[in-house]
XYZ file of C-alpha atoms in Angstrom:
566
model
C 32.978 7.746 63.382
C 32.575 11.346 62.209
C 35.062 10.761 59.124
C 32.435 7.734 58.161
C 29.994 9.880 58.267
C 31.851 12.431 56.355
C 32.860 9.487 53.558
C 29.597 8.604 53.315
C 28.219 12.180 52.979
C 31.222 12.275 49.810
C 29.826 9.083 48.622
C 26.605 10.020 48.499
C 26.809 13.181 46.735
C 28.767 12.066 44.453
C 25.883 9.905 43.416
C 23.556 12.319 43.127
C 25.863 14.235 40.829
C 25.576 11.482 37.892
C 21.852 11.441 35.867
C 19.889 8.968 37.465
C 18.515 8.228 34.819
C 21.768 7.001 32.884
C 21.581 3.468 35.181
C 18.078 3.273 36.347
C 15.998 3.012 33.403
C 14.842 -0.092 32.340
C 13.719 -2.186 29.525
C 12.650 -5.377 28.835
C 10.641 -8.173 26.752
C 8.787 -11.673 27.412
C 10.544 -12.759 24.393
C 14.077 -14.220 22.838
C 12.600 -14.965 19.491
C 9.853 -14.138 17.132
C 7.783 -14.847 13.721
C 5.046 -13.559 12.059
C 1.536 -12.387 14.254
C 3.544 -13.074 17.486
C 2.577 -10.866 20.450
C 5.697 -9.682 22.336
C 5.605 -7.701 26.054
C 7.079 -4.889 26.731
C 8.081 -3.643 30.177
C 9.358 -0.429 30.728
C 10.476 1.754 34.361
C 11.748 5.665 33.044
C 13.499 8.099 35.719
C 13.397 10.963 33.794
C 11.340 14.033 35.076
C 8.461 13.910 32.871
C 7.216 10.363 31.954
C 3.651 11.424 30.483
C 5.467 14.093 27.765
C 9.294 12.987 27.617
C 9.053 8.901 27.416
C 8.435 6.597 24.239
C 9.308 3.206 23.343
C 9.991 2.257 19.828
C 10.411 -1.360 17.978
C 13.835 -1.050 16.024
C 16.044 -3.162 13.693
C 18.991 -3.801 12.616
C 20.546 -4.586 16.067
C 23.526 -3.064 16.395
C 22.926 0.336 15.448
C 24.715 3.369 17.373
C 22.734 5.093 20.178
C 19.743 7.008 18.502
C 19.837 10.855 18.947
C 17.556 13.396 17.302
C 17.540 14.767 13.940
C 16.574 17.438 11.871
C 12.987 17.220 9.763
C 13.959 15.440 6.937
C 11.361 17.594 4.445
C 7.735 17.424 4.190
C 6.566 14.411 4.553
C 8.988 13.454 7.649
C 7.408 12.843 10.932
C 7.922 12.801 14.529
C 9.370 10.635 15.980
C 12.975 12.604 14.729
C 15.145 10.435 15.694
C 18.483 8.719 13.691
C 16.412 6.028 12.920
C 13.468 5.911 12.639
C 11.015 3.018 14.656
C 9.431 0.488 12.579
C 6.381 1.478 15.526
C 6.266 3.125 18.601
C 3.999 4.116 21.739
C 3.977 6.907 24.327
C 4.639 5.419 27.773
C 1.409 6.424 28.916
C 0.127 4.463 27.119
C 1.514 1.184 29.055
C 0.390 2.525 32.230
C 1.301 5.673 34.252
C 1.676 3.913 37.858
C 5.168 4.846 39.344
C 6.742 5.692 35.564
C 6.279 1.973 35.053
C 4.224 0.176 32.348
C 3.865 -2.508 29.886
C 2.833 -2.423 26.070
C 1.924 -5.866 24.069
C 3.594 -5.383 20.350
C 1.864 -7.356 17.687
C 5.045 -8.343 15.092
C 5.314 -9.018 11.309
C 7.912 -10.858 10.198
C 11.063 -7.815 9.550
C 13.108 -10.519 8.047
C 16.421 -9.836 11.320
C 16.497 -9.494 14.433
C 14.829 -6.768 16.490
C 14.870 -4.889 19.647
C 13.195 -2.562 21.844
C 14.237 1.204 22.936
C 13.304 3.008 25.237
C 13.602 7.207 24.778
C 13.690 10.411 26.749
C 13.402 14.437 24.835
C 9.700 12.862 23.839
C 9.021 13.176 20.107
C 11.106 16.847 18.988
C 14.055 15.903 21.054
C 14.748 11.963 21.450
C 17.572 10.792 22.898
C 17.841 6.844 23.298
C 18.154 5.907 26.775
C 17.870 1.856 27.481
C 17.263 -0.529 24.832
C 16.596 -4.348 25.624
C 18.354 -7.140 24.305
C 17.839 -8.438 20.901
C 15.025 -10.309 19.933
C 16.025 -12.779 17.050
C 13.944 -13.792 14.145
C 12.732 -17.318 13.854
C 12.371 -17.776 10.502
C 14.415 -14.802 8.677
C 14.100 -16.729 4.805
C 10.720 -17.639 5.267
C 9.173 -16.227 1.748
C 6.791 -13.633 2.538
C 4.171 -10.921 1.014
C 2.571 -13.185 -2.146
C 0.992 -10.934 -4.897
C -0.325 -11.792 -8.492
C -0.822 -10.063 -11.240
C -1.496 -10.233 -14.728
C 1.034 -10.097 -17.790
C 0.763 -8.951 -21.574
C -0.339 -12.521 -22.470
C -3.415 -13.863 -21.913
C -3.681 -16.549 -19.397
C -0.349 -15.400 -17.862
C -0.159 -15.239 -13.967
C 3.069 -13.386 -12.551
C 3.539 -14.487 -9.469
C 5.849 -12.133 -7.156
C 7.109 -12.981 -3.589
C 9.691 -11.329 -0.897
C 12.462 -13.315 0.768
C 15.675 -11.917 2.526
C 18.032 -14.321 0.374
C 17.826 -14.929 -3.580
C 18.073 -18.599 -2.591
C 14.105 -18.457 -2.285
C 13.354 -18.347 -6.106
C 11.194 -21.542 -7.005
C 7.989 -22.142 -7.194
C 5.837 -25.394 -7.398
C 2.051 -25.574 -8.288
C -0.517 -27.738 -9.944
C -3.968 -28.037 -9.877
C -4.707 -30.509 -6.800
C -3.955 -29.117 -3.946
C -2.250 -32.513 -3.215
C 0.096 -32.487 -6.782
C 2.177 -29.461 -7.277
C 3.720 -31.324 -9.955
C 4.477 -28.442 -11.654
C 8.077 -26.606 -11.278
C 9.406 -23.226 -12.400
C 11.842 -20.699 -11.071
C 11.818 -16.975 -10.985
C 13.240 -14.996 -13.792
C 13.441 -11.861 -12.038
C 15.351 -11.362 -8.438
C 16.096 -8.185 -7.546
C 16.505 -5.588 -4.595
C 17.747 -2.120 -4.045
C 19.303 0.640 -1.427
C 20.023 3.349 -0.514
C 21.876 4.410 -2.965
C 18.941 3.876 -5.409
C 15.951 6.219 -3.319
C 16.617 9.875 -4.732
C 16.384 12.018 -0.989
C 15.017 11.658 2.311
C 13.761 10.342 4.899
C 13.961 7.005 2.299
C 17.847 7.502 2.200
C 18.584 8.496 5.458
C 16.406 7.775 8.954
C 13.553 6.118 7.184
C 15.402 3.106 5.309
C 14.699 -0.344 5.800
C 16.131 -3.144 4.298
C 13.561 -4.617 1.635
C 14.985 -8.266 1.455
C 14.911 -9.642 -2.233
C 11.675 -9.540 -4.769
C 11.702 -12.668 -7.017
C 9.214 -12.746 -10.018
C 7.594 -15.907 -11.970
C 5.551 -16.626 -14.493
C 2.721 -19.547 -13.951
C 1.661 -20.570 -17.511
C -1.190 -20.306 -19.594
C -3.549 -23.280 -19.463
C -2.736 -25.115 -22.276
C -5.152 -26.251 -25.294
C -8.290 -25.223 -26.407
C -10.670 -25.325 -23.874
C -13.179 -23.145 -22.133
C -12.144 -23.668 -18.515
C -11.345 -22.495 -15.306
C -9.626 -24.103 -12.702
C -7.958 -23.810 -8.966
C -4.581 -23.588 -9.528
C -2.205 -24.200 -6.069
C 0.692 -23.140 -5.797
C 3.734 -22.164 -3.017
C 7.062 -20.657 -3.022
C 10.734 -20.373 -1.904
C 13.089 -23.248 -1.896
C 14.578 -26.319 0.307
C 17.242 -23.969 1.665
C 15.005 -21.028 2.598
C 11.861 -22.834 3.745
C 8.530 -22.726 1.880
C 5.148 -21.038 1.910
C 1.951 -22.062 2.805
C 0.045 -23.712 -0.272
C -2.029 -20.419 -1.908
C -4.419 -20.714 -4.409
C -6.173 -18.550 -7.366
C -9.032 -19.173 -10.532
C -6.654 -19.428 -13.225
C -8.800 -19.331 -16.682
C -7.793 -20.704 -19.743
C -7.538 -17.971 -23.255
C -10.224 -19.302 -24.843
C -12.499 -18.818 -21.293
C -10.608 -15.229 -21.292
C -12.129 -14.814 -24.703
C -15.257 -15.374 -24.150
C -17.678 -12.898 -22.762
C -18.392 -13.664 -19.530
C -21.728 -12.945 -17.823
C -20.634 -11.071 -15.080
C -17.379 -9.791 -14.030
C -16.536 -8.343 -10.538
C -13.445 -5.583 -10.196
C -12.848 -4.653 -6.777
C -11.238 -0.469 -7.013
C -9.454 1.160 -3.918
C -7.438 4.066 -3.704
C -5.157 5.826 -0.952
C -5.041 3.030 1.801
C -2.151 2.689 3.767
C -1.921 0.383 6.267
C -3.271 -0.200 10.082
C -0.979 -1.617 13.034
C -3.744 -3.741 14.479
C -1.611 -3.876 18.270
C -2.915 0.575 18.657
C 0.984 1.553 18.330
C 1.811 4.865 16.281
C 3.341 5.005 13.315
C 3.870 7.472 10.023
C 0.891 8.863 8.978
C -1.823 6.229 10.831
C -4.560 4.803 8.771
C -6.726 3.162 11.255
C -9.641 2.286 8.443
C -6.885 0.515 5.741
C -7.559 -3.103 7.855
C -11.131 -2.857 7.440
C -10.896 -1.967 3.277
C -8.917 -4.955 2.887
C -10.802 -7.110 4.841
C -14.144 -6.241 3.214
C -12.213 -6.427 -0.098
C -11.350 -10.170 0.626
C -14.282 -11.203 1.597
C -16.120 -9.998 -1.743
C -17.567 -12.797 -3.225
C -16.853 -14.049 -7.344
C -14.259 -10.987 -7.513
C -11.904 -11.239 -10.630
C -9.154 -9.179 -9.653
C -8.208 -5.660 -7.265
C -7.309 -2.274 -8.295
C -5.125 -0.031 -6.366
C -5.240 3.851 -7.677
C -2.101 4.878 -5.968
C -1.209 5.664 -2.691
C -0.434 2.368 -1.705
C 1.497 2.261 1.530
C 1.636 5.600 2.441
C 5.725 4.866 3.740
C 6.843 7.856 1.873
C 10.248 7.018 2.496
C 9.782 5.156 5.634
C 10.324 1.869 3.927
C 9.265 -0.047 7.031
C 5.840 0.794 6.619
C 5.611 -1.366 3.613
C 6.144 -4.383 5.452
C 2.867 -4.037 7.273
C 0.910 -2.836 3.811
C 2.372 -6.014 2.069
C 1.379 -8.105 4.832
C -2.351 -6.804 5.253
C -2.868 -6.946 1.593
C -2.003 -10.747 1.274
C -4.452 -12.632 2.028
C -6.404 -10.383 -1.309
C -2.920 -10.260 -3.363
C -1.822 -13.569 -2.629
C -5.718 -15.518 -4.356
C -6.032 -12.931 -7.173
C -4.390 -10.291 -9.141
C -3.385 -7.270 -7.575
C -2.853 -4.378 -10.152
C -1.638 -1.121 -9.140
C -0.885 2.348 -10.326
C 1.297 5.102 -9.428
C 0.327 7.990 -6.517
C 2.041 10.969 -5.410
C 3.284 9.484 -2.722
C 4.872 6.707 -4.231
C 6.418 8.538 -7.300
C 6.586 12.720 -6.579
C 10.456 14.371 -5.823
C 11.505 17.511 -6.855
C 13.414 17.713 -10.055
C 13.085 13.801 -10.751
C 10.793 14.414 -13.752
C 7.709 13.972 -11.343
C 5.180 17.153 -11.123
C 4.786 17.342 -7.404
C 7.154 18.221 -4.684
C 8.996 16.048 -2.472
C 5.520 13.213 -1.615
C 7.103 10.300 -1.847
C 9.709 10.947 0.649
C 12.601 10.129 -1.654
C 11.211 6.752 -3.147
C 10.729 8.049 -6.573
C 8.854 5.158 -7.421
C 11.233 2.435 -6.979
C 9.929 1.031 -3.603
C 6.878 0.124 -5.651
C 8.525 -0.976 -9.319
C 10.403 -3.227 -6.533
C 7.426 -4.682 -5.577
C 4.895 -4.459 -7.828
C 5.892 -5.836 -11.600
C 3.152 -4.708 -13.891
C 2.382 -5.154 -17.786
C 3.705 -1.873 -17.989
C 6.158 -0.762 -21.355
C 9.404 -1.704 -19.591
C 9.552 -2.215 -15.745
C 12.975 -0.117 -15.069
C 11.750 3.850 -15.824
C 8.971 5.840 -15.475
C 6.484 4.492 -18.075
C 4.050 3.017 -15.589
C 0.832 2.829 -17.421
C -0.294 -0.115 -19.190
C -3.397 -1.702 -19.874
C -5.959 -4.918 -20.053
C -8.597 -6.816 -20.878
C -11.174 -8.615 -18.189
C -13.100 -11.360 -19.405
C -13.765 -9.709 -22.880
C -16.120 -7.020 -21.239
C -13.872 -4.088 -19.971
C -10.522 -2.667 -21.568
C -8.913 -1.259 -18.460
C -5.958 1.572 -18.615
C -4.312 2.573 -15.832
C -2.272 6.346 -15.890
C 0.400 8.015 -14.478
C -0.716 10.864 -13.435
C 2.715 12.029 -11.677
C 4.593 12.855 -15.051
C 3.791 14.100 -18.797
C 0.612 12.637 -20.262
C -0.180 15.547 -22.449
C 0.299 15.769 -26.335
C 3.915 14.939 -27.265
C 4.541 12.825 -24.138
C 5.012 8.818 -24.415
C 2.327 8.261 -21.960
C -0.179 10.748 -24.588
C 1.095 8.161 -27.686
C 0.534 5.290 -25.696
C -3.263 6.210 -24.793
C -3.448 7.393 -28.095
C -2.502 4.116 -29.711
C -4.350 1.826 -26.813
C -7.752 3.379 -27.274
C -7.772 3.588 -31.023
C -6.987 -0.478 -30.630
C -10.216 -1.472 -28.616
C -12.592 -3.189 -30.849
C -15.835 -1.928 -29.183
C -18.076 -4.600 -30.908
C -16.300 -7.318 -28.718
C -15.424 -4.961 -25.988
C -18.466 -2.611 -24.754
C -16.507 -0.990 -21.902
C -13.494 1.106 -21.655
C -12.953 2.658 -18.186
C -9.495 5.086 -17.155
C -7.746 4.665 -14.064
C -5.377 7.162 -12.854
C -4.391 8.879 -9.406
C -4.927 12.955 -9.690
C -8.379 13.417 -10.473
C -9.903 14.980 -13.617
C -12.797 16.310 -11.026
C -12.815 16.509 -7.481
C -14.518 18.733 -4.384
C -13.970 19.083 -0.508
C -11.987 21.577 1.776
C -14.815 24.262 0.467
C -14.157 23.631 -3.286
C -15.178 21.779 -6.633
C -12.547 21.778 -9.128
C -12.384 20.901 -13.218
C -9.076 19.819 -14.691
C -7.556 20.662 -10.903
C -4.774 18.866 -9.190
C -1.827 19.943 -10.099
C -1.809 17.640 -14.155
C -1.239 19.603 -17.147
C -3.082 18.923 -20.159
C -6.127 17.428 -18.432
C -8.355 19.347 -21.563
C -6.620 17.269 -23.912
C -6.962 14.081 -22.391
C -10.498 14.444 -21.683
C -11.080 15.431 -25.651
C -9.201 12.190 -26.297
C -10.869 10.226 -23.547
C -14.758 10.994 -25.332
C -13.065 10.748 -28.805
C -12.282 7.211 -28.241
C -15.604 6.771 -26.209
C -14.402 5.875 -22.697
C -17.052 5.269 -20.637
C -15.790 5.575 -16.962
C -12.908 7.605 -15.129
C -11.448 6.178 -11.387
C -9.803 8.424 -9.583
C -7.627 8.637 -5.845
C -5.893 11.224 -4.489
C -8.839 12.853 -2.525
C -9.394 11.268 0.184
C -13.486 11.096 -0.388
C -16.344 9.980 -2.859
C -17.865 11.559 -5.404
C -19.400 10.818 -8.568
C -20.179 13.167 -11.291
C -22.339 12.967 -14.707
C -21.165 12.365 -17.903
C -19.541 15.792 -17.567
C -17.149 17.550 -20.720
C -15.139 20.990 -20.016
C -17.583 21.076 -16.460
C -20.446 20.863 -18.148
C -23.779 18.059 -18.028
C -24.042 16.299 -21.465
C -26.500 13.667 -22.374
C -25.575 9.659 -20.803
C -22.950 8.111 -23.341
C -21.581 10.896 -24.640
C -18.813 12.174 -22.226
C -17.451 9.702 -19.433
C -18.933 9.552 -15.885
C -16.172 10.334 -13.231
C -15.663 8.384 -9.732
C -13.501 9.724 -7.316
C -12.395 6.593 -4.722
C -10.402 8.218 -2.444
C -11.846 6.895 0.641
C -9.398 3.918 1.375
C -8.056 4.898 4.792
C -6.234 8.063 4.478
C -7.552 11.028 6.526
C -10.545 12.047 5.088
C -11.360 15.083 2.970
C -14.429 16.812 4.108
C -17.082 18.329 1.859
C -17.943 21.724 4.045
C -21.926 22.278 3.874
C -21.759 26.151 2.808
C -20.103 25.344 -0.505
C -22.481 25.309 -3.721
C -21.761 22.296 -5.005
C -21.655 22.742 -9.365
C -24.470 20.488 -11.617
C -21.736 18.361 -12.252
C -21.915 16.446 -8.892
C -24.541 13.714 -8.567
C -23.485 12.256 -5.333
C -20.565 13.068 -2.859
C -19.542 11.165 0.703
C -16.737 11.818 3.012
C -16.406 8.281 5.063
C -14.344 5.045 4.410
C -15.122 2.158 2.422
C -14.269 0.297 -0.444
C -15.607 -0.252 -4.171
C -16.823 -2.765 -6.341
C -16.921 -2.247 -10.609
C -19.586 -5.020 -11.474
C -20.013 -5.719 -15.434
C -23.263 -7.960 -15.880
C -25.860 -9.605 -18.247
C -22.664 -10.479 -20.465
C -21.642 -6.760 -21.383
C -24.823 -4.661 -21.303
C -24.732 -3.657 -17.673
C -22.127 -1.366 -15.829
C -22.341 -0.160 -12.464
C -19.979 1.245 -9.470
C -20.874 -0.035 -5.993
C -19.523 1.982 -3.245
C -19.453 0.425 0.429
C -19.290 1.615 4.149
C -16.125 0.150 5.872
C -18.335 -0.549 9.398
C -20.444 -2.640 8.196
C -20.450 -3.270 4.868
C -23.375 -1.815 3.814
C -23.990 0.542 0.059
C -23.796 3.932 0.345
C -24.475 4.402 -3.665
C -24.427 2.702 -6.751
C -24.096 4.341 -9.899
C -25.156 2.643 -12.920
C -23.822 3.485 -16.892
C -25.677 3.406 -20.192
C -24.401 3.551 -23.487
C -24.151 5.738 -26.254
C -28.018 5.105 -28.045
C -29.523 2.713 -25.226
């Protein structure tokens, strides 16, 4: 008897001697497969000695990775969690529940395009170390084509019509214009991804990448003949093989309607977004306000088409986050055109030809060229600025404000060229677009020509030369309008452009401190969300800039423009 107790004495402290927590933490799901908009449960027990500090769960893919263990800060724009890989989303256990180091967390899912799974971490945020991770999840429909977005081409009457798919088999299209008879055939001309290999630094090329899947690119025709119409065209994409989409629609007018001068035309302008994971899990650099811009953006009424100023996704580098962006912009990009323009945080890394630091988290501008094909000068380098016509009211030009656009630069001949062009007897409005603004205040300062852009004297000289009317700006995350203003100074209505700053999207806020004088220049400054509306009316003679609260939808300012004489 008293060597079984001595055995089991052994036994037992032998036990004790491994971590406890290498067998007894758990990890589970309600779930074997997914799609799109599912809501999967999460079930979690953690041993460790400090649940509310030490334990996380992530959502991860591609299964099959090796054990996740932490990493260094991958630069600037890196974020905690640091772990090998990073999560697509993740939550602190606490937040599941703190009863007996149990709890339970309901994931809301996108469609990732694979399989998925679940981990569960000690070392909290600085120090993760993967300890459990539950069994694959698998992907119900991984070639379903996903994340529809227009846009508009160098012809008129042109739609491009873009679409992601994990296989290049997904690469037709059908449409007509009866919802009933999509007649109507064509195939993309463009399919292309990218990797690793093709970001320019981290996190995009090391913890942060995520496969993209394949963007395909087609062109739906011009209406043909002479007439003056508009019409609902339908349309849906992918293949037999892959699976289709849903049947989308969009107001497709004909050139001569394009032609004609329209009496009102409705622009809807955003800048600095991001995205919002609508089940409350964390994720790089949270915008809790983006859901609520697109939404009220959507549900504008008789818009034309949506501008993005830059800083689109906000995934610097962690290319997951652009799955959720593309998805939460659909339902706008998907039933008009969605034009966009380069940010910071899309283009910026050192010694790339860029003039910021490392913002864009190694992308360097491809995750969006991937994404996003615009009328720009050629769609594989850095020349992303272009320009358009609405309705024969407004010539629009958007800027790159991330890389030379002084005298001597392409970008500098291309403005040059575009604005001498406008014939401003059929076309009373000219308005710039770009991301760094010309003028800008908060954080306890007003700046002229600030920002970081070279040559901004020049290009305003050129800008009231050629007799642009308005400027839109991102990059500060605020509003603020200004007067017609020249060199910082007031001048009379028509003769120097009226600046906008639309910052506001989603981002974290830039605050306008109340001790700080605030310069002549500024007529009207807000630091709150929302979203903004450029309204054309009474066939050309009216311009105005609606600005909107993202709670409830209500105008915080309008500011109106008159011309040169009027």
């Amino acid at each position: 008897m008293k060597n079984s107790i001595v055995t089991l004495l052994v036994h037992f402290s032998l036990l004790l001697s491994f971590p406890f927590s290498a067998f007894a933490h758990e990890i589970t799901t309600n779930a074997t497969t997914y799609e799109v908009n599912d809501w999967v449960e999460v079930t979690y027990r953690f041993t460790g000695s400090n649940y509310n500090s030490d334990c996380w769960v992530g959502l991860f893919a591609p299964v099959g990775i090796p054990q996740m263990k932490t990493i260094a800060k991958e630069g600037v724009v890196s974020t905690q969690p640091f772990v090998s890989t990073a999560p697509i989303k993740y939550i602190l256990c606490s937040q599941g529940g703190e009863k007996q180091n149990t709890g339970k967390y309901a994931f809301r899912m996108n469609n990732y395009r694979q399989d998925v799974f679940f981990a569960l971490f000690d070392g909290g945020l600085v120090t993760p170390t993967e300890v459990k991770r539950s069994n694959p999840i698998k992907v119900k429909f991984p070639n379903a084509p996903m994340h529809l977005r227009l846009s508009l081409t160098r012809n008129l009457g042109e739609m491009m019509l873009g679409w992601t798919a994990k296989e290049p088999t997904a690469s037709f299209i059908e449409y007509g214009y009866n919802k009933n008879d999509l007649s109507s055939k064509g195939e993309a001309g463009y399919v292309e991804t990218y990797g690793k290999e093709d970001l320019c630094g981290p996190p995009g090329n090391g913890s942060g990448w995520f496969e993209p899947g394949f963007s395909f690119y087609a062109i739906i025709p011009a209406i043909v003949g002479k007439e003056n119409v508009a019409k609902e065209c339908f349309y849906r994409v992918g293949s037999d093989a892959s699976g289709w989409s849903d049947v989308h629609s969009f107001t497709q007018k004909s050139p001569e309607h394009l032609e004609t001068p329209s009496e009102q035309v409705n622009i809807l302008v955003t800048a600095d977004v991001g995205a919002t994971e609508l089940d409350g899990s964390h994720y790089h650099w949270e915008e809790p306000n983006a859901s609520s811009t697109y939404r009220w953006m959507h549900g504008a009424a008789h818009a034309d088409l949506a501008v993005h100023i830059g800083d689109l996704a906000y995934a610097t580098g962690y290319e997951s986050k652009w799955e959720n962006f593309m998805s939460q912009i659909e339902p706008l990009s998907s039933s008009l055109p969605y034009m966009v323009g380069l940010g910071n945080h899309e283009r910026d890394f050192a010694n790339t030809g860029s003039i910021g630091g490392n913002d864009s988290g190694g992308e360097c501008g491809m995750a969006t060229r991937h994404r996003f094909r615009m009328p720009t000068p050629d769609h594989d380098s850095d020349r992303f600025w272009y320009s358009f016509d609405i309705s024969g009211l407004v010539h629009m030009v958007m800027i790159d404000t991330e890389v030379a656009l002084g005298p001597g630069s392409d970008q500098y001949a291309f403005l040059e060229s575009d604005l001498k062009a406008v014939n401003r007897t059929r076309t009373p409005w000219v308005v710039i677009m770009g991301h760094r603004p010309m003028y800008f205040g908060g954080n306890g300062g007003y700046h002229v020509y600030g920002g970081g852009v070279l040559h901004f004297a020049e290009l305003e000289a050129l800008f009231i030369q050629n007799n642009v009317d308005l400027c839109l700006w991102g990059h500060v995350h605020n509003l603020m309008t200004t007067c017609p203003v020249k060199n910082g100074t007031c001048v009379a209505k028509g003769q120097a452009p009226v600046h906008v700053v639309i910052g506001n999207g989603g981002q974290s806020l830039t605050p306008y401190l109340p001790s700080t004088d605030v310069p002549e220049w500024v007529e009207y400054k807000m630091s709150n969300f929302g979203w903004n509306e450029l309204v054309v009316s009474d066939y050309g003679k009216k311009l105005a800039v609606n600005m909107y609260n993202d709670e409830d939808d209500s105008l915080y300012h309008s500011v109106e423009l008159s011309k040169r004489g009027e």
